[in-house]
Amino acid sequence: MFEVGRATKARRSRPTTMSVAMMIAGTVIVLLLSIPLVVQVITAFRGPFLPFGVSSARWSTENFVTLWGLREDFWSVLGSTAVFVGGSTLLSLAMAFGLAWLTVRTDIPFRRVISVLVIVPFIIPPIVKAQAYLLMLSPESGVLNQLLRLLPGEAVVDPYAFSTMVVIQSLTNVTFPYLMIVPILTNMDGSLEESARVSGASWAETLRRVTLPMLWPGLLGVAVLTFILGLGSLEVPLLFGQESGKSIFALKLWTLMSANAGELPQYGLAAAWGCVFLVITTVAFIVYLRATRDAERRASVSGKGFRPTIMTLGPWRIPVLIAVLVFVLLTAVLPLLALFWAAITPFPIAFSFSALAEQTHFTAFGVVLSDPEFWASLGRTLIIAGGSATIASVAATVLAYGIARSRPTIRTKAVDLFASSSVAIPAVIAGFAMFLTFMVINPVIPLAGTLAALVLAYSYRVSIAYRAGFSATLQIRKELEEAAVISGASRLEGFRRIVAPLLMPTVFAVWIQMFILGTNEFTLPAFLATPESRPLSVYMYAMISPRSAQIYAPDQGAAMALIFTLLVFAIGYGLQWALSLRAIGRARRRPGGIGVAALPVAAVPEEERTDTVSIALEDRRTPRGR
């Protein structure tokens, strides 16, 4: 008996295959998130060039002393960044909340069409949107300024004014908070607002005392994430900010790395800047966590009593619809029209019918399609986006399953928080930190400037997949896995045969989202890519930037931007269509439209649950009940 007990104890202490898989997934996530940030902190204290492998490197606070010595520059960057990111965040939230409220809670005409048109800018790559807005606002040939000149007073928008940058940044970021606010408003019970109005409260009082307190945790989370997203965005500051002379943080980091001829890059000082703003985003993330820890107390969806209400706009329907159409015109129609006009004209000229008849040509599209570098950079883009989405989705799903199924301890809570923390890292800091990491390890592991480096860097957004996988795992009852174990399956087999198929729709949807983000990414490869590994977004920027003397071709850059947008649109919606077809196929293969994957566990009698899962483990491909 003693020998049997010892053998049983040994089997229990031996790590299972599932435990090893979760350890590997956790290690991958830790390496993706922690090592680059650690290298950046070390570089800030051990520069000025690189912290290792350089004889002049030594431990000191010289970079922070230099940063503080440049007080005027420090406070100027801090203030400009606060106004730029804060102002664009507030404007984005205001527009996103208004659009979400109109499409979810009002009777505005064409609600479904508007909801689709609002999402269209999300498909357009950020560098393409920034270029389109720059073309649209050109003082002489910009289509928007041409339209404004038709109005009394001949108002003209200065594209390089700081206020213009703030508005442009807010317009490029509206879709992100809109997609997050829509489900919040959808799940809010409008009967509470009706009760407040019946009790005599005005619309303003109802908004202040009922609506906003209920929405506060969700809106605060959206605000923090939008703020971090704007802080890490490089596209608008790079195209607009260099002309206006304003030092936005992302542009400052880029300038310190891109040294002029005869100068060395100031990596140590750039790392010190990165540490300062990383502290700011970390504080914002902590504030968000503390403010939303009791969000369930404000939940308003309560089963049978839940009934979303639709507010009647009345005479305001037409004015509100016109305002929405103006928004769609500014965010989707005019930018693409400006790109098309720039692609078919040899140089920037104002639109006119005579110019349309005499100056236009379509040769730029042919040149782009026959350019071998275009296809090479497109292939790199697909490889980088697909590889990074796969790494992040697989590692995050396995780890999320392990944490969701573990007892809540300090260790599991710490891992959960760390795996969710990449949302607190702006893209510009992540790109710079990854650049330093690959430079440091290059003598041992030569990854700098390779596609593998870009795949690993893109994977840092792992928290998107982790949070989705964690929430989806919590929705799966544990009884299914317990029944699989009773039927003789290991924990890994139960995960592979029972849990993974149930998680697959969520995982694939997240994979599509991360793939689209990867194809659109510009900030990360701006720090990491070389001419041999650059994706299409960086190659396109080289064609539209006057600083790229030998490659500069604005008409080809505009044509490439349009082709790039169409490709991203086709790939994104093609994947969504494939996902919907797969879901329809799975539903049709189930007897009566219901199978083990969809049937709630509570609907299966207790004595039949083990047999049900056993059949599923035996052969999930054979339809039952035919």
XYZ file of C-alpha atoms in Angstrom:
626
model
C 0.000 0.000 0.000
C 2.879 2.366 0.782
C 4.337 1.743 -2.681
C 0.977 2.435 -4.356
C 0.553 5.693 -2.413
C 4.048 6.808 -3.331
C 3.431 6.023 -7.002
C 0.141 7.944 -6.921
C 1.885 10.914 -5.316
C 4.608 10.806 -7.963
C 2.030 10.783 -10.738
C 0.270 13.781 -9.213
C 3.519 15.742 -8.851
C 4.624 14.969 -12.405
C 3.708 17.885 -14.731
C 1.055 17.007 -17.279
C 1.292 17.782 -20.977
C -1.305 20.526 -20.558
C 0.730 22.079 -17.749
C 3.811 22.074 -19.960
C 1.831 23.702 -22.783
C 0.614 26.433 -20.421
C 4.165 26.986 -19.145
C 5.435 27.345 -22.716
C 2.623 29.790 -23.576
C 3.314 31.820 -20.430
C 7.041 31.888 -21.199
C 6.388 33.151 -24.733
C 4.190 35.967 -23.424
C 6.706 36.896 -20.719
C 9.516 37.035 -23.274
C 7.427 39.123 -25.665
C 6.480 41.710 -23.054
C 9.166 41.823 -20.382
C 12.540 41.494 -22.119
C 12.135 44.513 -24.487
C 10.990 46.757 -21.622
C 13.823 45.555 -19.380
C 16.354 46.267 -22.140
C 14.902 49.754 -22.579
C 15.196 50.512 -18.851
C 18.781 49.216 -18.810
C 19.615 51.333 -21.863
C 18.242 54.416 -20.101
C 20.650 53.832 -17.195
C 23.582 52.397 -19.153
C 23.732 54.209 -22.522
C 24.465 56.332 -24.333
C 24.561 53.936 -27.302
C 23.770 50.351 -26.285
C 23.909 48.851 -22.774
C 25.967 45.768 -23.687
C 28.904 45.087 -25.962
C 30.115 48.716 -25.964
C 33.217 49.629 -23.976
C 31.942 53.123 -23.143
C 28.735 51.820 -21.520
C 28.512 52.357 -17.755
C 25.805 52.574 -15.125
C 24.686 56.145 -14.505
C 21.727 58.484 -14.481
C 23.317 60.685 -17.120
C 20.471 60.252 -19.611
C 17.861 61.379 -17.079
C 20.106 64.276 -16.002
C 20.405 65.306 -19.650
C 16.654 64.968 -20.066
C 15.993 67.172 -17.055
C 18.656 69.627 -18.193
C 16.618 70.222 -21.310
C 13.700 71.485 -19.217
C 12.175 73.675 -21.890
C 12.240 70.846 -24.412
C 10.974 68.349 -21.804
C 7.976 70.435 -20.762
C 7.294 71.416 -24.375
C 7.118 67.756 -25.449
C 5.073 66.839 -22.384
C 2.616 69.688 -22.938
C 2.321 69.207 -26.697
C 1.775 65.478 -26.267
C -0.840 66.032 -23.545
C -2.777 68.485 -25.722
C -2.400 66.379 -28.860
C -3.309 63.004 -27.338
C -5.762 64.334 -24.751
C -7.577 66.585 -27.199
C -7.825 63.929 -29.899
C -9.030 61.378 -27.325
C -11.812 63.648 -26.093
C -12.918 64.467 -29.628
C -12.786 60.806 -30.651
C -14.849 59.759 -27.632
C -17.417 62.501 -28.209
C -17.875 61.543 -31.862
C -17.806 57.807 -31.146
C -20.323 58.089 -28.317
C -22.618 60.244 -30.443
C -22.476 57.846 -33.379
C -22.950 54.800 -31.155
C -25.897 56.431 -29.378
C -27.537 57.337 -32.681
C -27.129 53.877 -34.235
C -28.088 51.915 -31.086
C -30.579 53.998 -29.121
C -32.359 56.259 -31.639
C -34.574 55.913 -34.704
C -32.178 57.707 -37.061
C -32.762 56.649 -40.698
C -30.378 54.149 -42.320
C -28.969 52.956 -38.984
C -27.479 49.767 -40.441
C -25.853 51.603 -43.343
C -24.372 54.208 -41.001
C -22.950 51.534 -38.699
C -21.152 49.965 -41.682
C -19.849 53.287 -43.027
C -18.444 54.213 -39.609
C -16.406 50.989 -39.573
C -14.959 51.502 -43.079
C -12.113 53.820 -41.878
C -10.922 50.981 -39.605
C -10.014 49.004 -42.735
C -7.957 51.861 -44.195
C -4.329 51.569 -42.990
C -3.349 54.474 -40.662
C -0.481 55.631 -42.871
C -2.910 55.711 -45.817
C -5.429 57.767 -43.824
C -2.734 60.218 -42.762
C -1.557 60.614 -46.354
C -5.143 61.012 -47.573
C -5.869 63.760 -45.038
C -2.659 65.541 -45.997
C -3.699 65.480 -49.645
C -7.261 66.473 -48.783
C -6.054 69.523 -46.825
C -3.404 70.727 -49.256
C -3.702 74.560 -49.355
C -3.805 74.726 -53.151
C -4.976 71.359 -54.461
C -6.776 69.843 -51.453
C -10.353 68.878 -52.228
C -11.646 70.044 -48.829
C -10.031 73.469 -49.128
C -11.459 73.753 -52.637
C -14.939 73.081 -51.263
C -14.430 75.556 -48.424
C -13.472 78.282 -50.901
C -16.944 77.984 -52.393
C -18.441 79.145 -49.091
C -18.668 82.815 -48.092
C -15.458 84.085 -46.527
C -13.153 81.640 -48.344
C -12.140 79.775 -45.206
C -9.030 77.619 -45.672
C -7.722 74.927 -43.315
C -4.002 75.029 -42.578
C -2.922 71.367 -42.708
C 0.175 72.001 -40.579
C -1.532 73.859 -37.738
C -1.407 72.081 -34.394
C -5.183 72.218 -34.026
C -5.541 70.537 -37.424
C -3.298 67.710 -36.243
C -5.501 67.171 -33.193
C -8.665 67.000 -35.301
C -7.066 64.678 -37.868
C -5.840 62.346 -35.119
C -9.315 62.256 -33.588
C -10.912 61.425 -36.943
C -8.492 58.545 -37.534
C -9.289 57.035 -34.104
C -13.096 57.300 -34.019
C -13.789 53.730 -35.152
C -11.891 52.113 -32.267
C -13.911 53.685 -29.422
C -17.099 53.369 -31.494
C -16.694 49.583 -31.707
C -16.163 49.425 -27.934
C -19.018 51.756 -26.968
C -21.675 50.069 -29.142
C -21.934 46.897 -26.988
C -21.941 49.010 -23.816
C -24.950 50.987 -25.025
C -26.613 47.869 -26.417
C -26.507 46.173 -23.011
C -27.757 49.181 -21.049
C -31.408 48.960 -20.026
C -33.209 52.093 -21.192
C -36.040 51.583 -18.674
C -33.881 53.220 -16.004
C -33.661 56.387 -18.078
C -37.405 56.249 -18.717
C -38.044 55.980 -14.988
C -35.906 59.047 -14.380
C -37.793 61.071 -16.992
C -41.173 59.901 -15.651
C -40.023 61.069 -12.201
C -39.565 64.578 -13.581
C -35.857 64.586 -14.443
C -34.775 66.518 -17.517
C -32.626 65.025 -20.255
C -29.542 66.713 -18.783
C -30.280 65.410 -15.286
C -30.987 61.914 -16.620
C -27.703 61.935 -18.502
C -25.765 63.200 -15.476
C -27.397 61.120 -12.725
C -28.397 57.894 -14.523
C -26.755 57.345 -17.896
C -23.197 58.464 -17.220
C -22.870 56.712 -13.809
C -24.023 53.476 -15.456
C -21.650 53.890 -18.395
C -18.742 55.364 -16.418
C -16.584 52.209 -16.027
C -16.916 51.250 -19.673
C -16.342 54.779 -20.968
C -13.318 55.214 -18.722
C -11.818 52.010 -20.087
C -12.430 53.146 -23.648
C -10.887 56.551 -22.865
C -7.725 55.009 -21.386
C -7.243 52.620 -24.298
C -7.875 55.376 -26.840
C -5.385 57.612 -25.017
C -2.697 54.897 -25.114
C -3.469 54.197 -28.766
C -3.059 57.875 -29.624
C 0.147 58.170 -27.596
C 1.759 55.387 -29.596
C 0.581 56.569 -33.009
C 3.348 57.847 -35.290
C 1.566 58.358 -38.618
C -0.088 61.771 -38.137
C 2.820 63.351 -36.195
C 5.281 62.057 -38.796
C 3.410 63.456 -41.809
C 2.000 66.619 -40.201
C 4.125 67.333 -37.139
C 7.493 67.771 -38.823
C 6.135 70.748 -40.736
C 4.380 72.350 -37.750
C 7.476 72.062 -35.547
C 5.560 70.575 -32.626
C 7.437 67.859 -30.745
C 4.938 65.088 -30.103
C 6.364 62.230 -28.039
C 6.225 59.664 -30.876
C 7.906 62.115 -33.232
C 10.508 62.993 -30.595
C 11.457 59.340 -30.180
C 11.685 58.956 -33.941
C 13.901 62.053 -34.241
C 16.334 60.860 -31.558
C 16.775 57.564 -33.409
C 16.974 59.064 -36.903
C 20.168 61.038 -36.455
C 21.381 63.463 -39.109
C 24.538 62.926 -41.113
C 27.612 62.945 -38.895
C 25.606 62.337 -35.697
C 25.072 59.211 -33.638
C 21.576 58.100 -32.639
C 20.823 59.037 -29.021
C 19.477 55.678 -27.891
C 20.081 56.323 -24.200
C 18.189 59.621 -24.195
C 15.391 58.062 -26.263
C 15.172 55.219 -23.727
C 14.876 57.772 -20.912
C 12.010 59.465 -22.767
C 10.378 56.060 -23.220
C 10.646 55.273 -19.502
C 8.971 58.575 -18.573
C 5.991 57.974 -20.842
C 5.802 54.298 -19.912
C 5.282 55.400 -16.312
C 2.488 57.722 -17.477
C 0.682 54.950 -19.363
C 1.169 52.519 -16.472
C -0.449 54.989 -14.073
C -3.331 55.450 -16.523
C -3.740 51.672 -16.756
C -3.784 51.311 -12.953
C -6.378 54.068 -12.669
C -8.502 52.215 -15.211
C -8.200 48.921 -13.288
C -9.162 50.527 -9.977
C -12.069 52.435 -11.473
C -13.530 49.373 -13.198
C -13.004 46.748 -10.481
C -16.640 47.125 -9.301
C -18.136 47.576 -12.762
C -20.596 44.725 -12.203
C -22.406 46.852 -9.599
C -23.533 49.139 -12.427
C -24.814 46.325 -14.650
C -28.321 46.965 -15.943
C -29.082 43.843 -17.978
C -31.270 41.721 -15.726
C -32.886 38.902 -17.668
C -36.598 39.187 -18.382
C -36.767 42.819 -17.294
C -34.185 43.921 -19.865
C -35.661 45.860 -22.765
C -33.513 48.256 -24.815
C -35.494 51.324 -25.820
C -35.291 53.478 -28.913
C -35.448 57.247 -28.536
C -37.493 59.155 -31.101
C -35.556 62.024 -32.671
C -38.640 63.693 -34.114
C -37.814 66.869 -36.034
C -34.102 66.364 -35.309
C -33.892 63.284 -37.558
C -32.910 65.164 -40.720
C -30.345 67.562 -39.112
C -28.723 64.668 -37.236
C -28.611 62.574 -40.403
C -26.934 65.453 -42.251
C -24.315 65.723 -39.471
C -23.594 61.985 -39.739
C -23.256 62.240 -43.519
C -20.770 65.097 -43.098
C -18.751 62.856 -40.754
C -18.763 60.004 -43.280
C -17.786 62.479 -45.993
C -14.774 63.663 -43.967
C -13.602 60.237 -42.827
C -14.189 58.013 -45.855
C -15.324 59.739 -49.054
C -13.099 62.823 -49.352
C -9.854 61.119 -48.195
C -10.245 58.325 -50.765
C -11.216 60.875 -53.417
C -8.065 62.890 -52.625
C -5.947 59.734 -52.951
C -7.533 58.868 -56.281
C -6.970 62.390 -57.641
C -3.328 62.322 -56.547
C -2.871 58.927 -58.215
C -4.141 60.032 -61.626
C -2.315 63.385 -61.787
C 1.455 63.764 -62.389
C 1.843 66.453 -59.719
C -0.411 68.148 -57.108
C -2.958 70.289 -58.951
C -6.401 71.571 -58.023
C -9.380 69.673 -59.339
C -11.028 71.119 -62.439
C -12.771 69.669 -65.457
C -9.997 70.903 -67.731
C -7.384 69.207 -65.539
C -9.540 66.078 -65.518
C -9.569 66.038 -69.317
C -5.950 67.057 -70.007
C -3.759 66.151 -67.032
C -5.058 62.841 -65.730
C -3.540 59.435 -66.472
C -3.719 55.948 -64.979
C -0.146 54.850 -65.607
C 0.721 54.971 -61.882
C -1.476 51.937 -61.208
C 0.272 49.947 -63.912
C 3.702 50.949 -62.630
C 2.778 49.862 -59.112
C 1.361 46.516 -60.219
C 4.507 45.814 -62.280
C 6.851 46.835 -59.456
C 8.523 43.680 -58.036
C 9.214 45.440 -54.723
C 5.485 46.092 -54.300
C 4.716 42.384 -54.486
C 7.712 41.484 -52.324
C 6.693 43.941 -49.601
C 3.081 42.734 -49.866
C 4.244 39.160 -49.345
C 6.284 40.216 -46.311
C 3.229 42.018 -44.926
C 1.094 38.879 -45.159
C 3.797 36.697 -43.608
C 4.402 39.111 -40.720
C 0.706 39.715 -40.033
C -0.230 36.025 -40.275
C 2.712 34.788 -38.210
C 2.284 37.320 -35.414
C -1.487 36.762 -35.232
C -0.927 33.001 -34.975
C 1.710 33.256 -32.232
C -0.337 35.688 -30.159
C -3.625 33.798 -30.592
C -2.242 30.332 -29.781
C -0.108 31.391 -26.798
C -2.810 33.661 -25.373
C -5.585 31.080 -25.730
C -3.619 28.327 -23.984
C -2.560 30.624 -21.144
C -6.054 32.133 -20.821
C -7.531 28.648 -20.483
C -5.021 27.748 -17.777
C -5.626 30.922 -15.775
C -9.406 30.743 -16.140
C -9.418 27.146 -14.880
C -6.977 27.750 -11.999
C -7.798 28.713 -8.439
C -7.566 32.498 -7.906
C -4.249 32.991 -6.128
C -1.750 35.826 -6.015
C 0.312 34.082 -8.671
C -2.569 33.556 -11.099
C -3.813 37.122 -10.589
C -0.311 38.441 -11.282
C -0.050 36.375 -14.476
C -3.521 37.551 -15.535
C -2.577 41.194 -14.996
C 0.757 40.813 -16.795
C -0.811 39.061 -19.796
C -3.335 41.913 -20.011
C -0.725 44.660 -19.688
C 0.350 45.038 -23.315
C -2.577 47.416 -23.841
C -0.700 49.812 -21.542
C 2.347 49.828 -23.847
C 2.089 52.374 -26.681
C 3.177 51.090 -30.068
C 5.981 53.640 -30.349
C 7.506 52.469 -27.027
C 7.074 48.809 -27.999
C 8.742 49.414 -31.357
C 11.697 51.251 -29.829
C 12.075 48.650 -27.044
C 12.042 45.807 -29.580
C 14.614 47.656 -31.691
C 16.966 47.920 -28.704
C 16.422 44.267 -27.802
C 17.299 42.942 -31.249
C 20.320 45.243 -31.434
C 21.587 43.959 -28.089
C 21.126 40.239 -28.822
C 22.207 40.490 -32.474
C 25.801 39.312 -31.838
C 24.406 36.104 -30.334
C 21.028 35.744 -32.099
C 21.111 37.678 -35.403
C 17.476 38.731 -35.664
C 17.835 42.494 -36.213
C 16.280 43.573 -39.502
C 14.735 40.172 -40.279
C 11.152 39.089 -40.829
C 11.349 36.996 -37.654
C 12.067 40.144 -35.637
C 9.005 41.847 -37.093
C 6.811 38.798 -36.427
C 7.878 38.763 -32.770
C 7.437 42.531 -32.449
C 3.927 42.464 -33.920
C 2.991 39.710 -31.433
C 3.323 42.063 -28.472
C -0.401 42.897 -28.725
C -1.049 39.504 -27.157
C -3.433 40.911 -24.533
C -6.137 41.364 -27.211
C -6.219 37.610 -27.773
C -5.718 36.850 -24.076
C -8.713 38.849 -22.843
C -10.951 37.380 -25.565
C -9.791 33.840 -24.788
C -10.202 34.358 -21.049
C -13.782 35.619 -21.417
C -14.691 32.821 -23.851
C -13.261 30.165 -21.498
C -15.350 31.441 -18.593
C -18.474 30.909 -20.711
C -17.722 27.167 -21.061
C -18.988 25.074 -18.153
C -16.356 22.942 -16.399
C -18.653 19.912 -16.467
C -17.694 19.235 -20.086
C -14.006 18.861 -19.219
C -14.762 16.892 -16.052
C -16.893 14.476 -18.059
C -14.055 14.104 -20.569
C -11.611 13.211 -17.771
C -14.068 10.670 -16.339
C -14.318 9.160 -19.817
C -10.569 8.521 -19.753
C -9.253 11.587 -21.609
C -6.227 13.512 -20.392
C -6.524 17.198 -19.642
C -4.756 18.049 -22.901
C -7.045 15.773 -24.892
C -10.091 17.277 -23.207
C -8.853 20.734 -24.117
C -8.070 19.712 -27.696
C -11.264 17.743 -28.369
C -13.842 19.615 -26.273
C -12.709 23.109 -25.270
C -10.674 24.092 -28.339
C -13.538 23.535 -30.831
C -15.802 25.660 -28.639
C -13.172 28.396 -28.442
C -12.312 28.251 -32.140
C -14.882 30.847 -33.352
C -13.584 33.371 -30.808
C -9.945 32.542 -31.550
C -10.441 32.842 -35.284
C -12.318 36.139 -34.934
C -9.483 37.519 -32.800
C -6.948 36.168 -35.306
C -8.708 38.075 -38.087
C -8.652 41.275 -36.033
C -4.950 40.914 -35.217
C -4.176 40.022 -38.828
C -5.844 43.214 -40.059
C -3.987 45.229 -37.401
C -0.766 43.608 -38.603
C -1.368 44.472 -42.243
C -2.131 48.071 -41.245
C 0.810 48.450 -38.845
C 3.302 51.232 -39.532
C 4.757 52.344 -36.181
C 6.498 49.046 -35.305
C 8.190 48.475 -38.693
C 9.174 52.153 -38.803
C 11.614 51.291 -35.981
C 12.526 47.750 -37.009
C 12.314 47.279 -40.786
C 15.187 47.450 -43.253
C 14.914 47.755 -47.059
C 15.179 43.944 -47.196
C 12.411 43.299 -44.639
C 10.109 46.312 -44.890
C 6.378 45.626 -45.199
C 4.139 47.450 -47.624
C 3.249 50.285 -45.221
C 6.910 51.338 -44.877
C 7.599 51.021 -48.596
C 4.557 53.150 -49.318
C 5.732 55.826 -46.871
C 9.100 55.901 -48.667
C 7.275 56.698 -51.900
C 5.210 59.562 -50.452
C 7.970 61.122 -48.324
C 10.021 63.864 -50.047
C 12.992 62.804 -47.916
C 13.212 59.572 -49.947
C 14.837 61.293 -52.898
C 15.413 58.246 -55.122
C 12.091 56.503 -54.379
C 9.852 59.568 -54.075
C 6.885 59.230 -56.446
C 3.702 60.749 -54.986
C 1.377 59.546 -57.747
C 2.621 55.972 -57.392
C 2.416 56.284 -53.615
C -1.231 57.348 -53.854
C -2.001 54.531 -56.292
C -0.264 52.063 -53.990
C -2.282 53.380 -51.043
C -5.544 52.739 -52.902
C -4.461 49.252 -53.960
C -3.289 48.527 -50.422
C -6.630 49.635 -48.976
C -8.581 47.463 -51.413
C -6.394 44.460 -50.592
C -6.845 44.904 -46.841
C -10.587 45.365 -47.332
C -10.850 42.238 -49.487
C -8.725 40.111 -47.150
C -10.522 41.289 -44.014
C -14.025 40.776 -45.333
C -12.997 37.569 -47.085
C -11.844 36.090 -43.792
C -15.024 37.259 -42.076
C -17.076 35.636 -44.842
C -15.138 32.377 -44.462
C -15.739 32.471 -40.704
C -19.483 32.969 -41.191
C -19.633 30.112 -43.709
C -17.830 27.851 -41.266
C -20.279 28.758 -38.517
C -23.239 28.065 -40.828
C -21.716 24.736 -41.842
C -21.243 23.698 -38.230
C -24.852 24.584 -37.439
C -26.152 22.545 -40.389
C -24.108 19.473 -39.411
C -25.735 19.396 -35.971
C -28.875 17.296 -35.611
C -31.815 19.660 -35.386
C -29.364 22.560 -35.493
C -28.035 21.719 -31.991
C -24.927 19.736 -31.113
C -22.595 19.179 -28.207
C -20.689 22.342 -29.048
C -23.778 24.516 -28.788
C -26.039 22.746 -26.303
C -25.938 24.370 -22.859
C -24.678 21.982 -20.217
C -27.606 22.798 -17.965
C -29.935 21.364 -20.635
C -28.247 17.944 -20.526
C -29.365 15.613 -17.737
C -26.676 14.930 -15.143
C -26.576 11.189 -15.825
C -26.142 11.768 -19.591
C -23.328 14.355 -19.527
C -20.496 11.824 -19.329
C -21.930 9.735 -22.171
C -22.464 12.830 -24.299
C -18.854 13.959 -23.963
C -17.600 10.394 -24.459
C -19.355 10.258 -27.823
C -17.878 13.647 -28.688
C -14.387 12.433 -27.759
C -14.867 9.215 -29.729
C -15.666 10.927 -33.011
C -16.802 14.563 -33.355
C -16.921 14.270 -37.136
C -19.784 11.759 -37.266
C -23.252 13.406 -37.177
C -25.596 11.875 -34.644
C -29.332 11.514 -34.740
C -29.560 11.260 -38.522
